[in-house]
PDB file of C-alpha atoms in Angstrom:
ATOM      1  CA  UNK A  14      77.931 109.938  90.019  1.00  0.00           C
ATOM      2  CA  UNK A  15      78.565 107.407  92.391  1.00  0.00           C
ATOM      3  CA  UNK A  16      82.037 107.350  94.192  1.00  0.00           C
ATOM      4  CA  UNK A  17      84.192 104.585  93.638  1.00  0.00           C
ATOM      5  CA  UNK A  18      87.245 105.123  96.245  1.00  0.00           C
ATOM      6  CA  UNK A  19      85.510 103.442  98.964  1.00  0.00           C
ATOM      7  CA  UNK A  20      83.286 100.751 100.008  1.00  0.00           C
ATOM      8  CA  UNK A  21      83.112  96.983 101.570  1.00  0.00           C
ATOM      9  CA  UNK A  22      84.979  95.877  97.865  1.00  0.00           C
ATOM     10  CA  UNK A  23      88.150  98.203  98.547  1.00  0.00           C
ATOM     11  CA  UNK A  24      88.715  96.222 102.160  1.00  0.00           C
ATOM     12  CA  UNK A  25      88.478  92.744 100.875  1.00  0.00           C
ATOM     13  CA  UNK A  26      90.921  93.725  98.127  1.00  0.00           C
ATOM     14  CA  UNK A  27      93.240  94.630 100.647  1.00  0.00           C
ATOM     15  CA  UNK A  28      93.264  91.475 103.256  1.00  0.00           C
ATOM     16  CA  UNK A  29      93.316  89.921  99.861  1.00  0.00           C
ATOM     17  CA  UNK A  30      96.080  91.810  98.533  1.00  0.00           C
ATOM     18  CA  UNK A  31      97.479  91.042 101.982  1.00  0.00           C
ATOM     19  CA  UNK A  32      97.301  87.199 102.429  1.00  0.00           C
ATOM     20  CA  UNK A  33      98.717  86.956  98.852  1.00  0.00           C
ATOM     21  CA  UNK A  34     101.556  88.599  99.909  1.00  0.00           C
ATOM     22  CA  UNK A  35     102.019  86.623 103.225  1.00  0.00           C
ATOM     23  CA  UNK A  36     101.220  83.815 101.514  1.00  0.00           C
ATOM     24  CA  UNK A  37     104.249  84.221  98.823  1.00  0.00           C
ATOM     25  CA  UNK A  38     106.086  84.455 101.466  1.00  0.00           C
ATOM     26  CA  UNK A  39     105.668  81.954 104.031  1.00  0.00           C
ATOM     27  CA  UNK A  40     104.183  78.995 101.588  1.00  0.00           C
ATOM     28  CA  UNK A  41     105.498  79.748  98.045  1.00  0.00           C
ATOM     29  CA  UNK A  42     103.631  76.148  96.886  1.00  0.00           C
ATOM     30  CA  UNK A  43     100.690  77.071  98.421  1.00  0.00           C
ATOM     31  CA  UNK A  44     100.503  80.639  97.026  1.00  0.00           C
ATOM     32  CA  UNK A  45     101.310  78.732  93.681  1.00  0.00           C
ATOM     33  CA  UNK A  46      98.140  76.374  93.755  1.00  0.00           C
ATOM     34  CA  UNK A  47      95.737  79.129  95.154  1.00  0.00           C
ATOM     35  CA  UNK A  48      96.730  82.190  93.397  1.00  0.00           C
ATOM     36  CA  UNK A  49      97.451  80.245  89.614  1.00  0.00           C
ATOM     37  CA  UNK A  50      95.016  82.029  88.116  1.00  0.00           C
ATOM     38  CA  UNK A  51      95.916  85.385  89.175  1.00  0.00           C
ATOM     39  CA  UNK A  52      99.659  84.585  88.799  1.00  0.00           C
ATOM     40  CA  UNK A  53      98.563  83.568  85.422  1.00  0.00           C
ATOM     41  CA  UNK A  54      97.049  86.802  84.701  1.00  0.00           C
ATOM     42  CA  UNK A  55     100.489  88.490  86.138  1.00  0.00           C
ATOM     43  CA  UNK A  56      98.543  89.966  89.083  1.00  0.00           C
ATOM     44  CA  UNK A  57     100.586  90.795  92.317  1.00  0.00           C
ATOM     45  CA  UNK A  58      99.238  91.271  95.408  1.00  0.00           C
ATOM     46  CA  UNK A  59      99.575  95.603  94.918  1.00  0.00           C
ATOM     47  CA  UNK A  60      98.015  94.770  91.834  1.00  0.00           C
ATOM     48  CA  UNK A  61      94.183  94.155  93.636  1.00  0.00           C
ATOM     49  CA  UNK A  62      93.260  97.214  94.462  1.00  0.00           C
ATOM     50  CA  UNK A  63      93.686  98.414  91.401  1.00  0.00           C
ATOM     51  CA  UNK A  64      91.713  95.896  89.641  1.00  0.00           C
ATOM     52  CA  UNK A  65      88.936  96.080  92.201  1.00  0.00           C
ATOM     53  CA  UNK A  66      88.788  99.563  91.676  1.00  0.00           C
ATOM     54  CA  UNK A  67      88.182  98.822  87.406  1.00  0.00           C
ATOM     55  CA  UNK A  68      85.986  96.317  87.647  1.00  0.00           C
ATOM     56  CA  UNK A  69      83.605  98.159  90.429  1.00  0.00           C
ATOM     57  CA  UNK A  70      84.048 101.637  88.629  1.00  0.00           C
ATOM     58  CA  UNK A  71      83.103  98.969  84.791  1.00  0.00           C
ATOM     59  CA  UNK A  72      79.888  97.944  87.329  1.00  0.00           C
ATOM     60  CA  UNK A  73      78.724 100.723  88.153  1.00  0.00           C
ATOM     61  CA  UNK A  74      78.837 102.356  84.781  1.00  0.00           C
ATOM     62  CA  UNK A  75      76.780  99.348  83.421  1.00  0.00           C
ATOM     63  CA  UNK A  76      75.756  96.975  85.673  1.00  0.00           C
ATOM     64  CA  UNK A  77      73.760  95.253  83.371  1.00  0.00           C
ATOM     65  CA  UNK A  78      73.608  91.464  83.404  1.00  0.00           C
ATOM     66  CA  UNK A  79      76.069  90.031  80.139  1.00  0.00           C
ATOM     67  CA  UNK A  80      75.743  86.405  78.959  1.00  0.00           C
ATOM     68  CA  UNK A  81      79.252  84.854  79.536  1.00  0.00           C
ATOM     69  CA  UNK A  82      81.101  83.149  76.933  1.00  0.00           C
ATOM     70  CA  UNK A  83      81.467  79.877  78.659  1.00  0.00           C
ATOM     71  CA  UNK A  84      80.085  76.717  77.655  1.00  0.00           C
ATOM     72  CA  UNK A  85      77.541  74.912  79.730  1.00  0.00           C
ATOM     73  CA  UNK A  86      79.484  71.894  81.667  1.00  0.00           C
ATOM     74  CA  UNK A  87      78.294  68.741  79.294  1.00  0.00           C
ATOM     75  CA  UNK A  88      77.107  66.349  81.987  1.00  0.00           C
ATOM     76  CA  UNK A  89      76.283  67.259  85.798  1.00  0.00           C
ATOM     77  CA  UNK A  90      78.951  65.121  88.084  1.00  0.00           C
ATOM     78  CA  UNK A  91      76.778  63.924  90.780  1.00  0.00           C
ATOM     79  CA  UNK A  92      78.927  61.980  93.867  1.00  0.00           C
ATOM     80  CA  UNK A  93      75.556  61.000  96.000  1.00  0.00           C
ATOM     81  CA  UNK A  94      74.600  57.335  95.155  1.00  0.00           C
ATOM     82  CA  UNK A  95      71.641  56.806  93.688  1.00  0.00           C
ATOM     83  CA  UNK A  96      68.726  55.398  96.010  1.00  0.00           C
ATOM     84  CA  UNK A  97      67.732  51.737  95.766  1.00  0.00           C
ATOM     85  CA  UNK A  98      64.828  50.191  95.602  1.00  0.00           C
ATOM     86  CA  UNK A  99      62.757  48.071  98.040  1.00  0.00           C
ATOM     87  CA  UNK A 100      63.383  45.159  96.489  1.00  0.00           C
ATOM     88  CA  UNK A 101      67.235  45.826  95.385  1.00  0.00           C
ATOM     89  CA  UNK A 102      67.665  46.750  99.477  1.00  0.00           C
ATOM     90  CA  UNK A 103      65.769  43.096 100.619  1.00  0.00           C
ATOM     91  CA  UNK A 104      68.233  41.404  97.764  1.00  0.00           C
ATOM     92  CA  UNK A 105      71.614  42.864  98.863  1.00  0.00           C
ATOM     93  CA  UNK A 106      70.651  42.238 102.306  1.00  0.00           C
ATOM     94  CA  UNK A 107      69.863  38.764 101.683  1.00  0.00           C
ATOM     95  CA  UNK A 108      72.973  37.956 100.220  1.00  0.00           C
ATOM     96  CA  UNK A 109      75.646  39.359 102.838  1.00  0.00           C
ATOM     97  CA  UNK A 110      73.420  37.636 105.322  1.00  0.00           C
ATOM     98  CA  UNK A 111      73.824  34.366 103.018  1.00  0.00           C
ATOM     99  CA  UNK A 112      77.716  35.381 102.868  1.00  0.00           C
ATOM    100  CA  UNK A 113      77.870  35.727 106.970  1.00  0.00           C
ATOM    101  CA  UNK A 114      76.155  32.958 107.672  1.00  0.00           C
ATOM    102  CA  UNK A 115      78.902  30.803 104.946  1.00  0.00           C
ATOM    103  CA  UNK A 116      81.621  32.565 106.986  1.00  0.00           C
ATOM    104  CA  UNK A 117      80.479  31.858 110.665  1.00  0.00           C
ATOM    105  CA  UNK A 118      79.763  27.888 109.525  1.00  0.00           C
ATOM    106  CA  UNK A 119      83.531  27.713 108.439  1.00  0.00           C
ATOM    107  CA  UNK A 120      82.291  26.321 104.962  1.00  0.00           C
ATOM    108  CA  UNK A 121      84.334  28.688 103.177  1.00  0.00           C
TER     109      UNK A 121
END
């Protein structure tokens, strides 16, 4: 049996538990948007340990790989523009040379 009071998971709950608290304190907005999920939950920052200590000790008695219940996002957002052609580059370049050269003239 493996033993579940210590390990790398048991620190990080704590600086977690830690800024949480800090955070309520100093920036209650802040700790609002950051922590809405766990506020949601009704978690508290003396609250972590505690759940990091379930969910490790739920690991390691079956840490088996479960399919989650969420659904797939329905379309990929992608933010990168999509490369142009050769001929789309020569075209767009043409024309705000056309447009600069209608500007410098003064034929506006």
């Amino acid at each position: 049996s493996a033993r579940v009071s210590s390990g790398p998971w048991l620190s990080l709950s704590f600086h977690v538990a830690a800024y949480m608290d800090l955070l309520q304190k100093e920036d209650p907005e802040r700790y609002q948007k950051q922590f809405s999920q766990y506020i949601k939950a009704g978690l508290k920052g003396k609250d972590i340990e505690a759940l990091y200590k379930k969910v490790h000790a739920a690991i390691r008695a079956d840490p088996s790989l479960k399919k989650s219940d969420k659904k797939a996002p329905a379309e990929h957002k992608r933010y990168n523009r999509t490369k142009l052609t050769r001929k789309q580059r020569k075209n767009f370049i043409s024309r705000k040379k056309a447009a600069f050269q209608k500007v410098a003239s003064g034929d506006e």
